[in-house]
GROMACS .gro file of C-alpha atoms in nm:
model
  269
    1UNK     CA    1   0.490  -1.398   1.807
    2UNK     CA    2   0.187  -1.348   1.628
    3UNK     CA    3   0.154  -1.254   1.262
    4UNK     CA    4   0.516  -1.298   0.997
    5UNK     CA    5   0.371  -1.161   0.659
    6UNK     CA    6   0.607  -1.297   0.352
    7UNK     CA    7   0.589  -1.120   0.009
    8UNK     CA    8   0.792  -1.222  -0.279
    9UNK     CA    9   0.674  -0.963  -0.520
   10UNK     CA   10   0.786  -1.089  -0.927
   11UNK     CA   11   0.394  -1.181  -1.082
   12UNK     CA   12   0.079  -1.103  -1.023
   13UNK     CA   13  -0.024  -1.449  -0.832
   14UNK     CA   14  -0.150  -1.440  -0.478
   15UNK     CA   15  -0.119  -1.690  -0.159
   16UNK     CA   16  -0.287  -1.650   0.165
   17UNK     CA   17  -0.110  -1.843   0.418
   18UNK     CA   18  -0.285  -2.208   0.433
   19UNK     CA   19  -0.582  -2.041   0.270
   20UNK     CA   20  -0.559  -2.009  -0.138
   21UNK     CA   21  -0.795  -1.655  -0.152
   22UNK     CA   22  -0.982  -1.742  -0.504
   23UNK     CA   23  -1.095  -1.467  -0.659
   24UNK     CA   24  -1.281  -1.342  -1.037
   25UNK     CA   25  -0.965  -1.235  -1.261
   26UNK     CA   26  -1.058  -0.867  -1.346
   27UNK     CA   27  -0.711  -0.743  -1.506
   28UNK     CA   28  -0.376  -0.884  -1.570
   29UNK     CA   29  -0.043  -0.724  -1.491
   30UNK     CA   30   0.029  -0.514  -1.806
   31UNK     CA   31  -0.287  -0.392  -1.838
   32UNK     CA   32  -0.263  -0.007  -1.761
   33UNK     CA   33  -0.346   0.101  -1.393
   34UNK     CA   34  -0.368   0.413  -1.152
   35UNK     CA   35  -0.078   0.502  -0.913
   36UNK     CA   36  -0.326   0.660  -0.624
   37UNK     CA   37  -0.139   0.880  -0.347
   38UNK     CA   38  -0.367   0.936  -0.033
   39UNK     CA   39  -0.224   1.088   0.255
   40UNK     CA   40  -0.420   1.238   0.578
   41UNK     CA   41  -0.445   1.574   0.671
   42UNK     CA   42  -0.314   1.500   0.968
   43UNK     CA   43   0.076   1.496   0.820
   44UNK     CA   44   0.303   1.793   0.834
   45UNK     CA   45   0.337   1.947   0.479
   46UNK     CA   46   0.665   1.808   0.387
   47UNK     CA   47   0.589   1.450   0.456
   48UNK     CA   48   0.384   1.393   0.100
   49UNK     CA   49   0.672   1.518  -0.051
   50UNK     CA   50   0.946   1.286   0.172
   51UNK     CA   51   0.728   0.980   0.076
   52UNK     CA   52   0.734   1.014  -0.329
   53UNK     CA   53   1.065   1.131  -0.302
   54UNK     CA   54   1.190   0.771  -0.467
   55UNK     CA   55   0.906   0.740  -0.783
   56UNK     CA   56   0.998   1.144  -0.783
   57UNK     CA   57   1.344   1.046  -0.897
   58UNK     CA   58   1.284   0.788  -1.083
   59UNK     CA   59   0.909   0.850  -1.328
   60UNK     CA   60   0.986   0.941  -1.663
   61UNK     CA   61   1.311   0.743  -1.655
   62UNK     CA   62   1.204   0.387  -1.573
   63UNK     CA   63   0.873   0.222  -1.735
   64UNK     CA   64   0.625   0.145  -1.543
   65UNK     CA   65   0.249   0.009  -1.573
   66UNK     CA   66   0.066   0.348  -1.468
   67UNK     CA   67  -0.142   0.533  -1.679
   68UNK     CA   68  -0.232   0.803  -1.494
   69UNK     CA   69  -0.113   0.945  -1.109
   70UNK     CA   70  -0.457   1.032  -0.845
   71UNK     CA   71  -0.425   1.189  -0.552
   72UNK     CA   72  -0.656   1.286  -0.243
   73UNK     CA   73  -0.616   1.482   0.116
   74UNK     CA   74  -0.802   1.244   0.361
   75UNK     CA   75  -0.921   1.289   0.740
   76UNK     CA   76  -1.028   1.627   0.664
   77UNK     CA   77  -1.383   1.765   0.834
   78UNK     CA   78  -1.506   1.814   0.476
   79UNK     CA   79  -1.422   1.530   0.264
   80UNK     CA   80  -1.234   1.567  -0.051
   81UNK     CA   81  -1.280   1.413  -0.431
   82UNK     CA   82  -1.012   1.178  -0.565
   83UNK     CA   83  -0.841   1.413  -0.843
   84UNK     CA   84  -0.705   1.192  -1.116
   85UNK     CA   85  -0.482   1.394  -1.316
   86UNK     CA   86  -0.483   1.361  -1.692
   87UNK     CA   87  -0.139   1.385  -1.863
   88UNK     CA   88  -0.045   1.287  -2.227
   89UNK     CA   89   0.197   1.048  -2.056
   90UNK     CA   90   0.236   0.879  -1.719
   91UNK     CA   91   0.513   1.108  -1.594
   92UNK     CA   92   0.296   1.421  -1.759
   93UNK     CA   93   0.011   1.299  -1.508
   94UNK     CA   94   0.290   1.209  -1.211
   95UNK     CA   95   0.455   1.576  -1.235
   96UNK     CA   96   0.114   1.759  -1.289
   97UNK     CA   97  -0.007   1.547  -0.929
   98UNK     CA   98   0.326   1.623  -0.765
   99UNK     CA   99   0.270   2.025  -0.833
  100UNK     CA  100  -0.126   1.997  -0.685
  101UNK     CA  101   0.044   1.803  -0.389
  102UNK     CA  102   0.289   2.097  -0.330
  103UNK     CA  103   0.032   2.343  -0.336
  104UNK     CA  104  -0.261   2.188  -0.168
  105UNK     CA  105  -0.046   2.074   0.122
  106UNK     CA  106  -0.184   2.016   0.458
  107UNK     CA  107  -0.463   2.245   0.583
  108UNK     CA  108  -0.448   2.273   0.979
  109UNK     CA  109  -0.773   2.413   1.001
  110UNK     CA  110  -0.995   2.105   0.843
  111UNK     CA  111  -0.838   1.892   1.108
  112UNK     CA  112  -1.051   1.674   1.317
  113UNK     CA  113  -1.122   1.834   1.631
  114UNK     CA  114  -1.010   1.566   1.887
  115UNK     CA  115  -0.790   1.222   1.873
  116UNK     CA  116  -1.102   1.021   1.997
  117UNK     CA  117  -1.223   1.092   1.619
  118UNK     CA  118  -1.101   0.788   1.391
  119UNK     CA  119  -0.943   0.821   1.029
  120UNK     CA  120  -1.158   0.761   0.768
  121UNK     CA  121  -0.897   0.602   0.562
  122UNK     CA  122  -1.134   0.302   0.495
  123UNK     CA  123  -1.418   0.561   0.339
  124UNK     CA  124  -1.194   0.685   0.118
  125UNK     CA  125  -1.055   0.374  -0.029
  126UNK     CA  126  -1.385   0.227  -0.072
  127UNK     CA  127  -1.475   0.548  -0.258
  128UNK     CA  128  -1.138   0.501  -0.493
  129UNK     CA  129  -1.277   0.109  -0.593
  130UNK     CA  130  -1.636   0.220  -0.668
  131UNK     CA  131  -1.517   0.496  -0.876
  132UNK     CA  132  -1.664   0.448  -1.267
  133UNK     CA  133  -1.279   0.565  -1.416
  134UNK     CA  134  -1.100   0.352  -1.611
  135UNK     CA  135  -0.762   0.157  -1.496
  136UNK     CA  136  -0.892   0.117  -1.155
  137UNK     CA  137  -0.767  -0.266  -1.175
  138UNK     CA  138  -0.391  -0.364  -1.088
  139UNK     CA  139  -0.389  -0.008  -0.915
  140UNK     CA  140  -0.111   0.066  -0.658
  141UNK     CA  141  -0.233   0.354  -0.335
  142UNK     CA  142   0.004   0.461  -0.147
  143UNK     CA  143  -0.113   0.580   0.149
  144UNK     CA  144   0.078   0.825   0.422
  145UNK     CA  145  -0.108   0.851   0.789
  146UNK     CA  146  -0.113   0.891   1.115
  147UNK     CA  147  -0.424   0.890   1.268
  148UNK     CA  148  -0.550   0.516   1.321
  149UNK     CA  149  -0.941   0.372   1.231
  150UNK     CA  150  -1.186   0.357   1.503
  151UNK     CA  151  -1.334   0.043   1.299
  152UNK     CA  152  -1.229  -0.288   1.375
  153UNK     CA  153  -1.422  -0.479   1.137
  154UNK     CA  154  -1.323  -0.373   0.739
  155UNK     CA  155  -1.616  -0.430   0.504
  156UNK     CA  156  -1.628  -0.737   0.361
  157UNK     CA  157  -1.725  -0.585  -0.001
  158UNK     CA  158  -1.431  -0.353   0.055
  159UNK     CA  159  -1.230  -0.619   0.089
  160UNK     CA  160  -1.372  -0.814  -0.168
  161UNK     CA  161  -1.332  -0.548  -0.411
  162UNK     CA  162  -0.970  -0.488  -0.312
  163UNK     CA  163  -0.840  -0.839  -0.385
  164UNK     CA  164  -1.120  -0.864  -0.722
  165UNK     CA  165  -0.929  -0.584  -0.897
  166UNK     CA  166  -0.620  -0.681  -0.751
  167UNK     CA  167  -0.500  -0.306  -0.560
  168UNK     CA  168  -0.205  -0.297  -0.387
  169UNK     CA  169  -0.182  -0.132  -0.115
  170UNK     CA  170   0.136   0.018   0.035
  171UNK     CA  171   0.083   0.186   0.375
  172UNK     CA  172   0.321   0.414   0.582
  173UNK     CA  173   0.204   0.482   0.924
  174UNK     CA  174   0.356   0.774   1.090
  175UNK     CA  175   0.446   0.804   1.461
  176UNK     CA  176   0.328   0.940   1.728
  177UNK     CA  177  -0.015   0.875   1.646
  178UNK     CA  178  -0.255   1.179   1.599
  179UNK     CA  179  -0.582   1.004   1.708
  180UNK     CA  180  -0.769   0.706   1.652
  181UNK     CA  181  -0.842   0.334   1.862
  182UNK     CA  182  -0.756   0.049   1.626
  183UNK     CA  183  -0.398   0.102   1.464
  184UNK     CA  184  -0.442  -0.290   1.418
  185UNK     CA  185  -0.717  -0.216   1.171
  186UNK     CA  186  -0.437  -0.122   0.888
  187UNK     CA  187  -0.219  -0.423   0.953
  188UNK     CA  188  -0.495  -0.666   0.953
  189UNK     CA  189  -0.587  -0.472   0.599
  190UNK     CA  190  -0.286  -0.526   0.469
  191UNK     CA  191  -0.269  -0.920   0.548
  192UNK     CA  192  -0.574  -0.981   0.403
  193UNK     CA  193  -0.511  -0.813   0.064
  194UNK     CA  194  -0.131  -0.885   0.048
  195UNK     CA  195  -0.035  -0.554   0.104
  196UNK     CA  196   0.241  -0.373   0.268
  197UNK     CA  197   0.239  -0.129   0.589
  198UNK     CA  198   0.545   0.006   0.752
  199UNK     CA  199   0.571   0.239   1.137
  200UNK     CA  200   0.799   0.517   1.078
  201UNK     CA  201   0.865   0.833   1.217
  202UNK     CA  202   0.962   1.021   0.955
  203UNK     CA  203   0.838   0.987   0.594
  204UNK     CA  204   1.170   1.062   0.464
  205UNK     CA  205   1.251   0.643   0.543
  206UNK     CA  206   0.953   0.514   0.358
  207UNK     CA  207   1.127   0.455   0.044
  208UNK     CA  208   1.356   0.194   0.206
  209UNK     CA  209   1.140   0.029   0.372
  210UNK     CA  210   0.803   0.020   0.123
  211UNK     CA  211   0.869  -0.181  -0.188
  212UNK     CA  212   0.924  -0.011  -0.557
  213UNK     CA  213   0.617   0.125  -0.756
  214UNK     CA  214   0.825  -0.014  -1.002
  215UNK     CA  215   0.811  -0.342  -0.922
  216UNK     CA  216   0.486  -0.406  -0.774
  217UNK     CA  217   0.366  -0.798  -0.849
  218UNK     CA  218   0.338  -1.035  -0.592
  219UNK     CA  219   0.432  -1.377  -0.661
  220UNK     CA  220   0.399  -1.536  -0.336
  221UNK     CA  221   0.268  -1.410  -0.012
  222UNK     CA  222   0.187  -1.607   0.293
  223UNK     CA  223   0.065  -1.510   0.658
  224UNK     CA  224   0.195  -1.705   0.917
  225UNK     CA  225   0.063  -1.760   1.283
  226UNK     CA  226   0.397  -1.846   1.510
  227UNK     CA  227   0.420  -1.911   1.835
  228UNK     CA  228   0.766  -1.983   2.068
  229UNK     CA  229   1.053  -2.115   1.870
  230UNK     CA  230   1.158  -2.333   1.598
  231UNK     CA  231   1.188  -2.338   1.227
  232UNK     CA  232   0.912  -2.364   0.950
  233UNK     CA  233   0.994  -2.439   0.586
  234UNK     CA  234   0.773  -2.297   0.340
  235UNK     CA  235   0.621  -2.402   0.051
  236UNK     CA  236   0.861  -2.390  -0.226
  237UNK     CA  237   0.847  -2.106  -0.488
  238UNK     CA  238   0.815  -2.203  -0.825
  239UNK     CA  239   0.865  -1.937  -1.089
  240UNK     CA  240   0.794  -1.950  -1.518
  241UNK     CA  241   1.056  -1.971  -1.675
  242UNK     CA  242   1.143  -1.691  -1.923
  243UNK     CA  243   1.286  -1.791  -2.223
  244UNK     CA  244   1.633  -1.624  -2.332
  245UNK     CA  245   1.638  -1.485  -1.969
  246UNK     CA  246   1.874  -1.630  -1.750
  247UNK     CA  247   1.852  -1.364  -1.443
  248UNK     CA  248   1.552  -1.233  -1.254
  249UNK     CA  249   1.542  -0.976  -0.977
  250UNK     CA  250   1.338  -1.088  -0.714
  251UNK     CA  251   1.254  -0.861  -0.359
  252UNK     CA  252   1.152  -1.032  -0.029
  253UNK     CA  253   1.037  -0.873   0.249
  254UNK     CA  254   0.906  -0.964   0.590
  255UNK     CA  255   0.736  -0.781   0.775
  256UNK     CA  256   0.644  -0.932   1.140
  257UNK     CA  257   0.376  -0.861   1.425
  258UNK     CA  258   0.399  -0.905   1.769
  259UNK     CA  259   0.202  -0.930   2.117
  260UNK     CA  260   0.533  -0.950   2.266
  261UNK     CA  261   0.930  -0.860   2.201
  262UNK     CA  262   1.091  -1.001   1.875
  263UNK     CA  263   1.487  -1.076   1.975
  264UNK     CA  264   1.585  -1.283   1.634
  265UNK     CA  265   1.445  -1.332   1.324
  266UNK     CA  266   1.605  -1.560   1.106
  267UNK     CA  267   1.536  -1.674   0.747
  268UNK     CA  268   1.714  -1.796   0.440
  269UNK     CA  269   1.657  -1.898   0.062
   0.00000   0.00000   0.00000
């Protein structure tokens, strides 16, 4: 067993395995953000609409942190702008990106040419932190794909950008794969900026298996290298406490990586 990534999403504090990742303090949870949806052009044209189908259901009736909904068609031979779509309120903006989405779709014809040719998921995220708009920090992207990177390296000042104004990044990966080398690229993203990535083969699932937009601070996150078997205890979660609160819903998720077969997986709290 190689890689066991443990997210206990409730603040907006991060933990990275043994290694505490210290970084500048750009925004802080309440601050408004962006709720980016990227998806590749690789997807059928139902599958945007299969992965928002939860927030879809949901904007407009439940608060949330989002100021304004961006969207953007990636691994297309001409590449696209990030359209950030203005609203009075955030489920104005969400509804107004969710009709663009239904009409823009998928367009066979701007797909790569042959599965040797990489995504260029990486370009366009590095394109979404260097934008000059407002409420880029605490941003969620949710990202549908299914063509892998050909990179194996990820910038560092990607990265380092990523984690600086805290983005987090939940990732559905759709199977088959249409082309690419390094599907390992996008998990080894998503451990080092406490994000979330899921294999699926149909969109439809993501919802159950990505966390909430609604609830989207990490508390506690660690990577852990295993090997064989045994038990590990973890360092203990400690959370505020909230005064006149007495009940706090907390999510935990594991998600786990493997060179070989996982048979159990046991954990409890």
């Amino acid at each position: 067993m190689k890689l066991p990534i443990l997210l206990l999403p409730a603040l907006f504090l991060t933990v990275n395995g043994c290694l505490r990742v210290s970084v500048p303090i750009k925004c802080s949870p309440t601050d408004p953000a962006t709720l980016l949806f990227a998806y590749s052009n690789d997807v059928e044209s139902y599958d945007p609409d299969d992965f928002l189908i939860a927030i879809t259901n949901y904007i407009g009736k439940t608060p949330v942190k989002y100021a304004i909904t961006a969207t953007v068609r990636f691994d297309t031979k001409n590449k696209e702008d990030i359209v950030f779509h203005e609203g009075e309120t955030m489920s104005d903006s969400y509804y107004t990106a969710y009709e663009y989405l239904w009409e823009k779709g998928t367009d066979p014809s701007q797909r790569f040419d042959s599965s040797e040719t990489g995504s260029d998921v990486l370009d366009m995220l590095e394109r979404f932190v260097d934008t000059n708009r407002p409420n880029i920090c605490g941003s969620m992207v949710l990202i549908a794909m299914k063509r892998s990177p050909n990179e194996i390296e990820i910038p560092k000042k990607l990265l380092e950008k990523l984690r600086e104004y805290r983005i987090q990044l939940s990732i559905g990966m759709s199977i088959p794969s249409s082309g690419g080398l390094h599907p390992e690229t996008i998990s080894n993203l998503v451990a080092q900026t406490n994000g979330y990535s899921v294999i699926l083969n149909d969109f439809k699932w993501t919802s159950d298996t990505l966390p909430q937009v609604f609830t989207p601070y990490i508390y506690y996150s660690l990577n852990l290298k295993l090997s064989g078997t045994g038990t590990m205890v973890l360092p203990p979660v400690t959370l505020p406490s909230l005064p006149g609160k007495v009940y706090r819903e907390l999510g935990l998720h594991i998600g786990v990586r493997s060179t070989g077969t996982v048979t159990r997986l046991f954990y409890k709290f």
